[in-house]
């Protein structure tokens, strides 16, 4: 590694992250990286001890600063952190994400080698109890999430989007930052615009971030309903951006619902459709749960069904008015806060 690497700004949108924030920041500050680093935490209106923990982190290390994010929205937090940061490389990290030790060094090297505007890698889900382990297994299974490389792995190469991302600052500024109307799917939408402008998004399995899954069925259902809801908004906002993978869950939900209704009112043979789905996720959970406890393996089908049905429901019920609201929304370029450099 060269004696000195480019300076990096790590930006973190944070809301109700008391459980993981300290550990996440520890993984950032402990990076094997020879360049200057700052960590900018954008604080939403948390209802737990997140703000208190963030204040402790600021007192403990001068590289850590905080900025307010009154709306609590993730894209607004990211833009506020970008504006308050000052270095040429911008690393996005969530408050429940744990970077591998050489993540930043590897990402900076890949930016140089590939000429990409954004590089990213694998969302490596890991649980801390049986339910979270089940969700993690579902999130890393092709049956659970399809063929998305940042979930299941794959060869390095150009990609539509990546998990989180390590950006060249000029690419973020030229794109106008994150579109704050996109409560979810803001990463995919930003990467679409970067690619639309001729930029390269690069996936590499060398980059890995540990991800902590949602702690309950209800929280997982809300997460995936929001994913589906906002992915439909992206599809309406950027025509031609949809593919068959995104239609799998809505199609499955419609088929299962039709099977139940027809089975109950016309012929019991229609119950073959929901039964077939349950059999598929049951069988698919066997290889996905290899090495896990019996309690965790038993919950993988529940996690898969929650993800599929919630995503499909969110996609199908996403209102046209939500897309109409964001159709014309384009942010001006997000410039760095020069006051911090004085």
CSV table of C-alpha atoms in Angstrom, one decimal:
chain,number,residue,atom,x,y,z
A,1,UNK,CA,0.0,0.0,0.0
A,2,UNK,CA,1.3,3.5,-0.8
A,3,UNK,CA,2.5,5.6,2.1
A,4,UNK,CA,-0.4,8.0,1.8
A,5,UNK,CA,-3.9,7.3,0.4
A,6,UNK,CA,-6.5,9.8,-0.7
A,7,UNK,CA,-8.5,11.4,2.2
A,8,UNK,CA,-11.9,9.9,2.7
A,9,UNK,CA,-15.2,11.1,4.2
A,10,UNK,CA,-17.4,8.5,5.7
A,11,UNK,CA,-21.1,9.5,5.8
A,12,UNK,CA,-23.6,7.9,8.0
A,13,UNK,CA,-27.4,8.4,8.1
A,14,UNK,CA,-28.5,7.4,11.6
A,15,UNK,CA,-31.9,7.0,13.2
A,16,UNK,CA,-32.6,4.8,16.3
A,17,UNK,CA,-29.3,3.0,16.1
A,18,UNK,CA,-28.3,2.7,19.7
A,19,UNK,CA,-27.8,-1.0,19.4
A,20,UNK,CA,-25.2,-0.9,16.6
A,21,UNK,CA,-23.9,2.7,16.2
A,22,UNK,CA,-20.8,2.4,18.4
A,23,UNK,CA,-19.7,-0.9,16.9
A,24,UNK,CA,-20.3,0.4,13.4
A,25,UNK,CA,-18.1,3.5,14.0
A,26,UNK,CA,-15.5,1.3,15.6
A,27,UNK,CA,-15.2,-0.7,12.4
A,28,UNK,CA,-14.7,2.5,10.5
A,29,UNK,CA,-12.1,4.1,12.7
A,30,UNK,CA,-10.2,0.8,12.9
A,31,UNK,CA,-9.8,0.5,9.1
A,32,UNK,CA,-6.4,-0.5,7.8
A,33,UNK,CA,-6.1,2.7,5.8
A,34,UNK,CA,-3.1,5.1,5.4
A,35,UNK,CA,-5.1,8.2,4.4
A,36,UNK,CA,-6.8,10.9,6.3
A,37,UNK,CA,-10.4,10.1,7.4
A,38,UNK,CA,-13.4,11.9,8.8
A,39,UNK,CA,-16.8,10.4,9.9
A,40,UNK,CA,-19.9,12.6,9.5
A,41,UNK,CA,-22.9,11.2,11.3
A,42,UNK,CA,-26.3,12.7,10.2
A,43,UNK,CA,-28.6,12.4,13.2
A,44,UNK,CA,-32.3,12.0,12.7
A,45,UNK,CA,-34.9,12.5,15.5
A,46,UNK,CA,-34.1,9.3,17.3
A,47,UNK,CA,-36.2,8.1,20.3
A,48,UNK,CA,-33.5,6.0,21.9
A,49,UNK,CA,-29.9,6.7,23.0
A,50,UNK,CA,-28.5,7.3,19.5
A,51,UNK,CA,-27.8,11.0,20.0
A,52,UNK,CA,-26.1,10.3,23.4
A,53,UNK,CA,-23.9,7.7,21.9
A,54,UNK,CA,-23.0,9.9,18.9
A,55,UNK,CA,-22.0,12.7,21.3
A,56,UNK,CA,-19.8,10.3,23.2
A,57,UNK,CA,-18.1,9.2,19.9
A,58,UNK,CA,-17.5,12.9,19.0
A,59,UNK,CA,-15.8,13.5,22.4
A,60,UNK,CA,-13.7,10.4,22.1
A,61,UNK,CA,-12.3,11.0,18.6
A,62,UNK,CA,-11.8,14.3,16.7
A,63,UNK,CA,-12.4,12.5,13.4
A,64,UNK,CA,-16.1,12.1,14.2
A,65,UNK,CA,-18.6,15.0,13.8
A,66,UNK,CA,-22.4,15.2,13.6
A,67,UNK,CA,-24.9,17.2,11.6
A,68,UNK,CA,-28.6,17.4,12.1
A,69,UNK,CA,-31.2,15.7,9.9
A,70,UNK,CA,-34.6,17.0,11.3
A,71,UNK,CA,-36.7,15.1,8.7
A,72,UNK,CA,-35.2,11.7,9.6
A,73,UNK,CA,-35.2,10.8,6.0
A,74,UNK,CA,-32.2,8.8,4.8
A,75,UNK,CA,-31.6,10.7,1.5
A,76,UNK,CA,-31.8,14.0,3.4
A,77,UNK,CA,-29.3,12.7,5.9
A,78,UNK,CA,-26.9,11.6,3.2
A,79,UNK,CA,-27.1,14.9,1.5
A,80,UNK,CA,-26.5,16.8,4.7
A,81,UNK,CA,-23.5,14.6,5.5
A,82,UNK,CA,-22.1,15.1,1.9
A,83,UNK,CA,-22.4,18.8,2.3
A,84,UNK,CA,-20.7,18.9,5.6
A,85,UNK,CA,-17.8,16.6,4.5
A,86,UNK,CA,-14.7,17.7,2.7
A,87,UNK,CA,-12.7,14.9,1.2
A,88,UNK,CA,-12.5,13.6,-2.4
A,89,UNK,CA,-13.7,10.1,-1.7
A,90,UNK,CA,-17.1,9.6,0.0
A,91,UNK,CA,-17.9,6.3,1.7
A,92,UNK,CA,-21.5,5.5,2.6
A,93,UNK,CA,-22.0,3.4,5.7
A,94,UNK,CA,-25.3,2.7,7.6
A,95,UNK,CA,-25.5,2.8,11.4
A,96,UNK,CA,-26.0,-1.0,11.5
A,97,UNK,CA,-23.3,-1.8,8.9
A,98,UNK,CA,-19.8,-3.2,9.9
A,99,UNK,CA,-17.0,-2.6,7.4
A,100,UNK,CA,-14.5,-5.4,6.9
A,101,UNK,CA,-10.9,-4.3,8.0
A,102,UNK,CA,-9.6,-3.3,4.6
A,103,UNK,CA,-12.9,-2.2,3.0
A,104,UNK,CA,-11.9,1.4,2.4
A,105,UNK,CA,-8.4,0.6,1.1
A,106,UNK,CA,-9.8,-1.9,-1.3
A,107,UNK,CA,-12.5,0.4,-2.5
A,108,UNK,CA,-10.1,3.2,-3.2
A,109,UNK,CA,-7.9,0.8,-5.1
A,110,UNK,CA,-10.8,-0.4,-7.2
A,111,UNK,CA,-11.9,3.2,-8.0
A,112,UNK,CA,-8.4,3.8,-9.3
A,113,UNK,CA,-8.1,0.5,-11.2
A,114,UNK,CA,-11.6,0.6,-12.8
A,115,UNK,CA,-12.2,4.3,-13.3
A,116,UNK,CA,-15.6,3.8,-11.8
A,117,UNK,CA,-17.6,6.6,-10.1
A,118,UNK,CA,-19.0,4.2,-7.4
A,119,UNK,CA,-17.8,0.9,-6.2
A,120,UNK,CA,-19.5,-1.5,-3.8
A,121,UNK,CA,-19.7,-5.1,-2.7
A,122,UNK,CA,-21.6,-7.6,-0.7
A,123,UNK,CA,-24.3,-6.9,1.9
A,124,UNK,CA,-23.2,-9.8,4.2
A,125,UNK,CA,-26.2,-10.3,6.5
A,126,UNK,CA,-25.4,-11.8,9.9
A,127,UNK,CA,-27.8,-12.3,12.7
A,128,UNK,CA,-27.3,-12.2,16.5
A,129,UNK,CA,-30.2,-14.5,17.4
A,130,UNK,CA,-32.1,-17.3,15.7
A,131,UNK,CA,-34.6,-15.0,13.9
A,132,UNK,CA,-32.0,-12.7,12.6
A,133,UNK,CA,-29.9,-15.7,11.4
A,134,UNK,CA,-33.0,-16.9,9.6
A,135,UNK,CA,-33.4,-13.5,7.9
A,136,UNK,CA,-29.7,-13.4,7.1
A,137,UNK,CA,-30.0,-16.8,5.4
A,138,UNK,CA,-33.0,-15.7,3.4
A,139,UNK,CA,-31.2,-12.5,2.3
A,140,UNK,CA,-28.2,-14.4,1.0
A,141,UNK,CA,-30.3,-17.0,-0.8
A,142,UNK,CA,-31.2,-16.7,-4.5
A,143,UNK,CA,-34.7,-18.0,-3.6
A,144,UNK,CA,-35.0,-15.3,-1.1
A,145,UNK,CA,-33.7,-12.3,-3.1
A,146,UNK,CA,-33.1,-13.4,-6.6
A,147,UNK,CA,-29.8,-13.0,-8.4
A,148,UNK,CA,-28.7,-9.6,-7.0
A,149,UNK,CA,-24.9,-9.9,-6.8
A,150,UNK,CA,-24.7,-7.6,-3.7
A,151,UNK,CA,-26.8,-10.1,-1.8
A,152,UNK,CA,-25.6,-13.4,-3.1
A,153,UNK,CA,-22.1,-12.7,-4.5
A,154,UNK,CA,-20.7,-13.1,-8.0
A,155,UNK,CA,-17.9,-12.0,-10.2
A,156,UNK,CA,-16.5,-8.4,-10.2
A,157,UNK,CA,-17.8,-6.2,-13.0
A,158,UNK,CA,-20.2,-3.4,-14.0
A,159,UNK,CA,-23.5,-3.4,-12.1
A,160,UNK,CA,-26.8,-1.5,-12.0
A,161,UNK,CA,-26.3,-0.8,-8.3
A,162,UNK,CA,-24.2,-1.8,-5.4
A,163,UNK,CA,-24.7,-2.0,-1.6
A,164,UNK,CA,-23.9,1.4,0.1
A,165,UNK,CA,-21.1,2.6,-2.2
A,166,UNK,CA,-17.7,4.4,-2.2
A,167,UNK,CA,-18.0,7.4,-4.5
A,168,UNK,CA,-15.8,9.9,-6.2
A,169,UNK,CA,-17.1,13.2,-4.8
A,170,UNK,CA,-17.4,14.8,-8.2
A,171,UNK,CA,-19.8,12.1,-9.3
A,172,UNK,CA,-22.1,12.8,-6.4
A,173,UNK,CA,-22.0,16.5,-7.0
A,174,UNK,CA,-22.5,16.2,-10.8
A,175,UNK,CA,-25.5,13.9,-10.1
A,176,UNK,CA,-27.0,16.4,-7.7
A,177,UNK,CA,-26.7,14.1,-4.7
A,178,UNK,CA,-29.5,11.9,-3.5
A,179,UNK,CA,-33.0,12.6,-4.5
A,180,UNK,CA,-34.7,13.4,-1.2
A,181,UNK,CA,-38.1,12.4,-2.4
A,182,UNK,CA,-37.0,8.8,-2.5
A,183,UNK,CA,-37.6,7.6,1.1
A,184,UNK,CA,-36.4,4.1,-0.1
A,185,UNK,CA,-34.5,3.0,-3.2
A,186,UNK,CA,-32.5,6.2,-3.2
A,187,UNK,CA,-29.3,4.2,-3.8
A,188,UNK,CA,-30.7,2.5,-6.9
A,189,UNK,CA,-32.1,5.8,-8.2
A,190,UNK,CA,-28.8,7.7,-7.7
A,191,UNK,CA,-26.8,4.9,-9.4
A,192,UNK,CA,-29.2,5.0,-12.3
A,193,UNK,CA,-28.6,8.7,-12.8
A,194,UNK,CA,-24.8,8.2,-12.6
A,195,UNK,CA,-25.0,5.4,-15.2
A,196,UNK,CA,-27.3,7.6,-17.3
A,197,UNK,CA,-24.7,10.2,-17.4
A,198,UNK,CA,-22.1,7.7,-18.6
A,199,UNK,CA,-20.6,6.8,-15.3
A,200,UNK,CA,-19.5,3.3,-14.3
A,201,UNK,CA,-20.9,1.5,-11.2
A,202,UNK,CA,-18.6,-1.4,-10.2
A,203,UNK,CA,-19.4,-4.5,-8.1
A,204,UNK,CA,-16.6,-6.4,-6.4
A,205,UNK,CA,-16.9,-9.4,-4.0
A,206,UNK,CA,-13.7,-8.1,-2.4
A,207,UNK,CA,-15.8,-5.5,-0.6
A,208,UNK,CA,-17.9,-6.9,2.2
A,209,UNK,CA,-20.1,-5.1,4.8
A,210,UNK,CA,-21.7,-7.0,7.7
A,211,UNK,CA,-25.4,-6.1,7.9
A,212,UNK,CA,-27.7,-6.7,10.9
A,213,UNK,CA,-31.2,-7.8,9.8
A,214,UNK,CA,-34.4,-6.4,11.2
A,215,UNK,CA,-35.2,-7.9,14.6
A,216,UNK,CA,-38.8,-9.0,14.1
A,217,UNK,CA,-41.3,-10.2,11.5
A,218,UNK,CA,-43.2,-6.9,11.7
A,219,UNK,CA,-40.0,-4.9,11.1
A,220,UNK,CA,-38.9,-7.1,8.2
A,221,UNK,CA,-42.4,-6.8,6.6
A,222,UNK,CA,-42.3,-3.0,6.9
A,223,UNK,CA,-38.8,-2.9,5.4
A,224,UNK,CA,-39.7,-5.0,2.4
A,225,UNK,CA,-43.1,-3.4,1.8
A,226,UNK,CA,-41.3,-0.1,1.6
A,227,UNK,CA,-38.7,-1.6,-0.7
A,228,UNK,CA,-41.5,-2.8,-3.1
A,229,UNK,CA,-43.4,0.5,-2.8
A,230,UNK,CA,-40.4,2.6,-3.7
A,231,UNK,CA,-39.0,0.3,-6.4
A,232,UNK,CA,-42.3,0.8,-8.3
A,233,UNK,CA,-41.8,4.6,-7.9
A,234,UNK,CA,-38.3,4.2,-9.4
A,235,UNK,CA,-39.8,2.2,-12.3
A,236,UNK,CA,-42.3,4.9,-13.0
A,237,UNK,CA,-39.7,7.7,-12.6
A,238,UNK,CA,-37.1,6.0,-14.8
A,239,UNK,CA,-39.0,4.2,-17.6
A,240,UNK,CA,-37.2,1.1,-18.8
A,241,UNK,CA,-35.5,0.5,-15.5
A,242,UNK,CA,-37.6,-2.5,-14.4
A,243,UNK,CA,-36.6,-6.1,-15.0
A,244,UNK,CA,-38.2,-9.6,-14.4
A,245,UNK,CA,-36.5,-10.0,-11.0
A,246,UNK,CA,-38.5,-7.1,-9.6
A,247,UNK,CA,-41.8,-8.5,-10.9
A,248,UNK,CA,-41.3,-12.0,-9.3
A,249,UNK,CA,-42.7,-11.1,-5.9
A,250,UNK,CA,-45.8,-9.2,-7.2
A,251,UNK,CA,-46.5,-12.1,-9.6
A,252,UNK,CA,-46.2,-14.6,-6.9
A,253,UNK,CA,-48.5,-12.7,-4.6
A,254,UNK,CA,-51.2,-12.4,-7.2
A,255,UNK,CA,-50.9,-16.0,-8.1
A,256,UNK,CA,-51.2,-17.1,-4.5
A,257,UNK,CA,-54.1,-14.8,-3.8
A,258,UNK,CA,-55.9,-16.1,-7.0
A,259,UNK,CA,-55.2,-19.7,-6.0
A,260,UNK,CA,-56.7,-19.2,-2.5
A,261,UNK,CA,-59.8,-17.4,-3.9
A,262,UNK,CA,-60.4,-19.9,-6.7
A,263,UNK,CA,-59.7,-22.8,-4.4
A,264,UNK,CA,-62.2,-21.6,-1.8
A,265,UNK,CA,-65.0,-20.7,-4.4
A,266,UNK,CA,-64.5,-22.9,-7.5
A,267,UNK,CA,-62.2,-25.8,-7.2
A,268,UNK,CA,-59.8,-27.1,-4.6
A,269,UNK,CA,-57.3,-27.8,-7.3
A,270,UNK,CA,-56.4,-24.1,-7.3
A,271,UNK,CA,-54.8,-24.6,-3.8
A,272,UNK,CA,-51.9,-26.2,-5.7
A,273,UNK,CA,-50.5,-22.7,-6.3
A,274,UNK,CA,-50.1,-21.6,-2.7
A,275,UNK,CA,-49.2,-25.1,-1.7
A,276,UNK,CA,-46.5,-25.2,-4.4
A,277,UNK,CA,-45.1,-21.9,-3.2
A,278,UNK,CA,-44.9,-23.1,0.5
A,279,UNK,CA,-43.2,-26.3,-0.7
A,280,UNK,CA,-40.7,-24.3,-2.7
A,281,UNK,CA,-39.6,-22.0,0.1
A,282,UNK,CA,-39.6,-25.0,2.5
A,283,UNK,CA,-37.3,-27.0,0.3
A,284,UNK,CA,-35.2,-23.9,-0.5
A,285,UNK,CA,-34.7,-23.1,3.1
A,286,UNK,CA,-32.8,-26.4,3.6
A,287,UNK,CA,-29.6,-25.4,1.8
A,288,UNK,CA,-30.0,-21.8,2.9
A,289,UNK,CA,-30.0,-22.9,6.6
A,290,UNK,CA,-26.9,-25.1,6.4
A,291,UNK,CA,-24.9,-24.8,9.6
A,292,UNK,CA,-27.6,-23.0,11.6
A,293,UNK,CA,-29.5,-24.1,14.6
A,294,UNK,CA,-32.8,-26.0,14.2
A,295,UNK,CA,-34.6,-22.9,15.6
A,296,UNK,CA,-33.1,-20.7,13.0
A,297,UNK,CA,-33.6,-23.1,10.1
A,298,UNK,CA,-37.3,-23.5,11.1
A,299,UNK,CA,-37.8,-19.7,10.7
A,300,UNK,CA,-36.2,-19.3,7.2
A,301,UNK,CA,-39.5,-20.1,5.3
A,302,UNK,CA,-41.2,-17.4,7.5
A,303,UNK,CA,-38.5,-14.9,6.6
A,304,UNK,CA,-38.7,-15.7,2.9
A,305,UNK,CA,-42.5,-15.5,2.8
A,306,UNK,CA,-42.4,-12.2,4.7
A,307,UNK,CA,-39.9,-10.7,2.3
A,308,UNK,CA,-41.6,-11.9,-0.9
A,309,UNK,CA,-45.2,-11.1,0.1
A,310,UNK,CA,-44.4,-7.8,1.7
A,311,UNK,CA,-42.3,-6.7,-1.3
A,312,UNK,CA,-45.0,-7.8,-3.7
A,313,UNK,CA,-47.7,-6.0,-1.7
A,314,UNK,CA,-45.7,-2.8,-1.5
A,315,UNK,CA,-45.1,-2.9,-5.3
A,316,UNK,CA,-48.7,-3.6,-6.2
A,317,UNK,CA,-50.1,-0.9,-3.9
A,318,UNK,CA,-47.6,1.8,-4.6
A,319,UNK,CA,-49.8,4.8,-5.5
A,320,UNK,CA,-49.4,6.6,-8.8
A,321,UNK,CA,-49.6,9.9,-6.8
A,322,UNK,CA,-46.4,9.0,-5.0
A,323,UNK,CA,-44.6,8.7,-8.4
A,324,UNK,CA,-46.2,11.8,-9.7
A,325,UNK,CA,-44.8,13.7,-6.7
A,326,UNK,CA,-41.2,12.8,-7.6
A,327,UNK,CA,-41.4,12.8,-11.4
A,328,UNK,CA,-40.0,16.4,-11.7
A,329,UNK,CA,-37.9,16.4,-8.6
A,330,UNK,CA,-34.2,17.0,-9.4
A,331,UNK,CA,-31.9,18.4,-6.7
A,332,UNK,CA,-29.2,21.1,-7.4
A,333,UNK,CA,-25.7,19.9,-7.1
A,334,UNK,CA,-24.6,19.2,-3.5
A,335,UNK,CA,-21.5,21.3,-2.9
A,336,UNK,CA,-19.1,20.8,0.0
A,337,UNK,CA,-19.5,23.1,3.0
A,338,UNK,CA,-16.6,25.4,2.5
A,339,UNK,CA,-17.0,26.9,6.0
A,340,UNK,CA,-15.6,23.7,7.5
A,341,UNK,CA,-12.4,24.1,5.4
A,342,UNK,CA,-11.7,27.6,6.7
